[in-house]
Short mmCIF file of C-alpha atoms in Angstrom, two decimals:
data_model
loop_
_atom_site.label_atom_id
_atom_site.label_comp_id
_atom_site.label_asym_id
_atom_site.label_seq_id
_atom_site.Cartn_x
_atom_site.Cartn_y
_atom_site.Cartn_z
CA GLU A 1 67.33 96.55 137.55
CA VAL A 2 64.43 95.24 135.47
CA LYS A 3 61.75 97.34 133.80
CA ASN A 4 58.13 96.57 134.66
CA VAL A 5 57.29 95.80 131.04
CA ASP A 6 60.26 93.41 130.72
CA LEU A 7 59.28 91.63 133.93
CA THR A 8 55.67 91.36 132.73
CA HIS A 9 56.78 89.75 129.47
CA ARG A 10 59.02 87.33 131.38
CA ILE A 11 56.20 86.27 133.72
CA LEU A 12 53.85 85.66 130.78
CA GLU A 13 56.55 83.63 129.03
CA ILE A 14 57.10 81.40 132.10
CA LEU A 15 53.35 80.87 132.53
CA GLY A 16 52.81 80.28 128.82
CA LYS A 17 50.34 83.17 128.57
CA PRO A 18 49.88 85.51 125.56
CA THR A 19 51.11 89.12 125.63
CA SER A 20 47.58 90.16 124.68
CA LEU A 21 46.81 89.96 128.40
CA ILE A 22 48.87 93.11 128.94
CA GLN A 23 46.60 96.14 129.36
CA PRO A 24 48.41 99.51 129.45
CA VAL A 25 46.95 101.99 131.92
CA GLU A 26 47.61 105.63 132.66
CA ASP A 27 50.17 106.29 135.42
CA ARG A 28 48.57 107.23 138.69
CA LYS A 29 49.63 110.40 140.51
CA GLY A 30 52.64 109.85 142.73
CA HIS A 31 53.50 106.63 140.87
CA ASP A 32 56.53 104.82 142.37
CA ARG A 33 59.59 104.93 140.15
CA ARG A 34 61.58 102.07 141.67
CA TYR A 35 61.11 99.07 143.98
CA SER A 36 63.74 97.10 145.86
CA LEU A 37 63.40 93.36 146.52
CA ASP A 38 65.32 91.14 148.93
CA CYS A 39 65.74 87.71 147.32
CA SER A 40 68.25 86.36 149.84
CA LYS A 41 65.88 83.65 151.16
CA LEU A 42 65.29 82.32 147.64
CA ARG A 43 69.02 82.35 146.92
CA ALA A 44 69.64 80.43 150.14
CA LEU A 45 67.42 77.67 148.71
CA GLY A 46 69.63 77.57 145.61
CA TRP A 47 67.31 79.38 143.19
CA ARG A 48 68.61 81.91 140.66
CA THR A 49 66.70 83.92 138.07
CA GLY A 50 66.15 81.74 135.03
CA ASP A 51 67.70 78.68 136.69
CA ARG A 52 67.06 75.31 135.06
CA LEU A 53 67.18 72.47 137.54
CA VAL A 54 67.16 68.76 136.66
CA VAL A 55 66.19 66.41 139.51
CA ASP A 56 66.73 62.66 139.09
CA THR A 57 65.06 60.36 141.62
CA HIS A 58 65.86 56.68 142.10
CA VAL A 59 64.06 54.61 144.73
CA ASP A 60 64.56 50.89 145.37
CA ILE A 61 62.73 49.57 148.44
CA ALA A 62 62.37 45.94 149.50
CA VAL A 63 60.58 44.92 152.69
CA ARG A 64 61.52 41.38 153.74
CA VAL A 65 60.12 39.01 156.32
CA LEU A 66 61.99 35.75 156.93
CA PHE A 67 64.07 36.30 153.78
CA PHE A 68 60.96 36.75 151.63
CA ASN A 69 60.00 40.02 149.91
CA VAL A 70 56.58 41.16 151.15
CA PHE A 71 56.78 44.50 149.36
CA ARG A 72 58.94 45.83 146.54
CA LEU A 73 59.00 49.31 145.03
CA THR A 74 61.30 50.71 142.37
CA HIS A 75 60.80 54.22 141.06
CA ASP A 76 62.87 56.27 138.62
CA ALA A 77 61.91 59.81 137.67
CA GLN A 78 63.36 62.90 136.09
CA GLU A 79 61.91 66.34 136.75
CA ILE A 80 62.95 69.55 135.00
CA TRP A 81 62.31 72.82 136.81
CA GLN A 82 62.65 76.35 135.46
CA SER A 83 62.67 79.32 137.84
CA GLY A 84 60.94 77.27 140.54
CA ARG A 85 58.19 75.88 138.30
CA LEU A 86 57.90 72.29 137.09
CA VAL A 87 58.38 72.15 133.32
CA SER A 88 58.37 68.40 132.63
CA VAL A 89 58.43 65.02 134.34
CA THR A 90 58.83 61.39 133.30
CA SER A 91 58.71 58.42 135.64
CA THR A 92 58.60 54.64 135.70
CA THR A 93 57.39 52.76 138.78
CA ASP A 94 57.17 49.06 139.62
CA ARG A 95 55.00 48.58 142.68
CA ASP A 96 54.83 44.91 143.66
CA GLY A 97 54.86 43.87 140.01
CA THR A 98 52.45 46.56 138.81
CA ARG A 99 54.28 48.73 136.28
CA LEU A 100 53.30 52.40 136.01
CA GLN A 101 54.45 55.16 133.67
CA VAL A 102 53.82 58.88 134.02
CA SER A 103 54.77 61.85 131.87
CA GLY A 104 53.85 65.50 132.01
CA ASN A 105 54.60 68.97 130.65
CA ALA A 106 53.78 72.54 131.54
CA VAL A 107 51.05 74.00 129.33
CA ALA A 108 49.45 77.44 129.10
CA ASP A 109 46.74 76.79 131.69
CA GLY A 110 48.52 74.43 134.11
CA PHE A 111 50.55 71.23 134.14
CA ARG A 112 49.27 68.36 131.99
CA ILE A 113 50.18 64.97 133.43
CA VAL A 114 49.33 61.60 131.92
CA GLY A 115 49.21 58.52 134.12
CA GLU A 116 47.31 55.34 134.81
CA ASN A 117 43.91 57.07 134.60
CA GLY A 118 44.66 59.18 131.53
CA PRO A 119 45.45 62.90 131.23
CA PHE A 120 44.89 65.32 134.09
CA LEU A 121 45.37 69.09 134.24
CA ALA A 122 47.01 70.07 137.52
CA ALA A 123 47.67 73.56 138.84
CA ALA A 124 50.82 75.10 137.39
CA ASP A 125 52.47 75.95 140.70
CA LEU A 126 52.28 72.56 142.44
CA LEU A 127 55.26 70.58 143.66
CA THR A 128 55.52 66.82 143.13
CA THR A 129 55.36 63.80 145.43
CA ASN A 130 59.14 63.47 144.92
CA ALA A 131 59.91 67.06 145.97
CA LEU A 132 61.00 66.40 149.55
CA TRP A 133 64.22 68.22 148.61
CA ASP A 134 62.23 71.47 148.35
CA SER A 135 61.27 72.90 151.76
CA ARG A 136 58.25 74.64 150.19
CA ILE A 137 56.53 71.26 150.29
CA VAL A 138 55.65 71.61 153.98
CA HIS A 139 53.33 74.52 153.08
CA GLU A 140 51.50 72.61 150.33
CA HIS A 141 48.13 70.85 150.49
CA ARG A 142 48.15 69.25 147.02
CA LEU A 143 50.95 67.61 145.04
CA ILE A 144 51.40 66.33 141.49
CA ASP A 145 51.43 62.54 141.70
CA VAL A 146 54.48 61.26 139.78
CA GLN A 147 53.67 57.58 140.43
CA TYR A 148 50.06 57.34 139.20
CA GLY A 149 49.40 60.76 137.64
CA GLY A 150 46.88 63.40 138.74
CA GLU A 151 47.02 65.11 142.14
CA VAL A 152 47.12 63.81 145.71
CA GLY A 153 46.57 65.46 149.05
CA LEU A 154 49.27 66.30 151.58
CA VAL A 155 49.08 67.01 155.31
CA ALA A 156 52.15 68.58 156.92
CA ARG A 157 52.66 70.08 160.36
CA PRO A 158 55.69 71.32 162.31
CA LEU A 159 57.02 69.16 165.14
CA GLY A 160 59.68 71.54 166.48
CA GLU A 161 63.45 71.79 166.18
CA GLU A 162 66.14 69.27 167.04
CA GLN A 163 69.71 68.20 166.37
CA VAL A 164 69.94 65.74 163.49
CA THR A 165 72.81 63.31 162.91
CA THR A 166 73.95 63.10 159.27
CA PRO A 167 77.10 61.74 157.59
CA GLN A 168 78.27 65.38 157.62
CA GLY A 169 77.85 65.69 161.39
CA GLN A 170 75.24 67.27 163.64
CA VAL A 171 72.78 69.68 161.99
CA HIS A 172 70.20 71.85 163.74
CA ALA A 173 66.96 71.32 161.83
CA SER A 174 63.21 71.87 161.85
CA ARG A 175 61.14 68.69 161.81
CA TYR A 176 57.81 68.29 160.02
CA GLN A 177 55.35 65.42 159.97
CA MET A 178 54.10 64.60 156.45
CA ILE A 179 51.29 62.31 155.31
CA THR A 180 50.42 61.43 151.70
CA PRO A 181 48.52 58.45 150.26
CA TYR A 182 51.87 56.74 149.54
CA TYR A 183 54.10 57.57 152.46
CA ALA A 184 54.13 59.10 155.91
CA GLY A 185 56.90 60.14 158.24
CA SER A 186 59.11 63.08 159.11
CA VAL A 187 61.31 65.41 157.08
CA PHE A 188 64.01 67.72 158.42
CA TYR A 189 65.28 71.03 156.97
CA ASP A 190 68.12 73.19 158.23
CA GLY A 191 67.94 76.97 158.71
CA GLY A 192 68.65 77.57 155.02
CA GLY A 193 65.78 75.34 153.90
CA ARG A 194 68.10 72.49 152.89
CA TRP A 195 66.71 68.96 153.21
CA VAL A 196 68.98 67.09 155.63
CA LYS A 197 67.03 63.99 156.69
CA ALA A 198 63.82 62.01 156.28
CA LEU A 199 62.21 59.12 158.13
CA ILE A 200 59.66 57.53 155.79
CA GLU A 201 57.27 54.74 156.83
CA VAL A 202 56.44 52.16 154.16
CA LYS A 203 54.55 48.93 154.87
CA GLY A 204 55.35 49.10 158.58
CA GLU A 205 59.07 49.73 158.03
CA THR A 206 60.94 53.01 158.55
CA ILE A 207 63.38 54.09 155.85
CA GLU A 208 65.95 56.74 156.72
CA TYR A 209 67.41 59.23 154.27
CA ALA A 210 70.26 61.50 155.37
CA LEU A 211 72.26 64.32 153.81
CA ALA A 212 75.40 62.88 152.20
CA THR A 213 77.11 66.01 150.84
#
């Protein structure tokens, strides 16, 4: 069990807010003494209270026509998450010879990210353009852009359920169509919210990602 005051302090700490925001009030009549929460769905996604998660992303895409590269993208990023919130990110991208660098950190009033167009203050609770591994992404409308900095829009809609072939065998999954300024395609999540497959369209080519372990 966790006391209300302890939980309040913990929330303010995660959000980077001062404890001066706490305003004690008189207990109301019939005040509840205890609440019970079911966190099983969050645990199924792999989250634990106070968890620190480090996500490394490496992308190397080459589109060739007649043995010539017509498009080349390399992207390396590291994201650090704490209790489901992005704490920091660094990335390096080479897009057809154009080199981009992005870095960002959580601050008191949001997430400060610095990219090609300078610093930008994004909302604190946003996911990133690399966060296909997190099934919450299909409910988002804005994402933190880890290639250029700033925010980008996202459109996602469910396409139904189907059997998906992965190196681990057949998996029953929900399919979603996703469109961002940088990629479009489909992502698949199993019943526990685990990312099992993606079909991403880049420069007229379809790139397939599948669950390996």
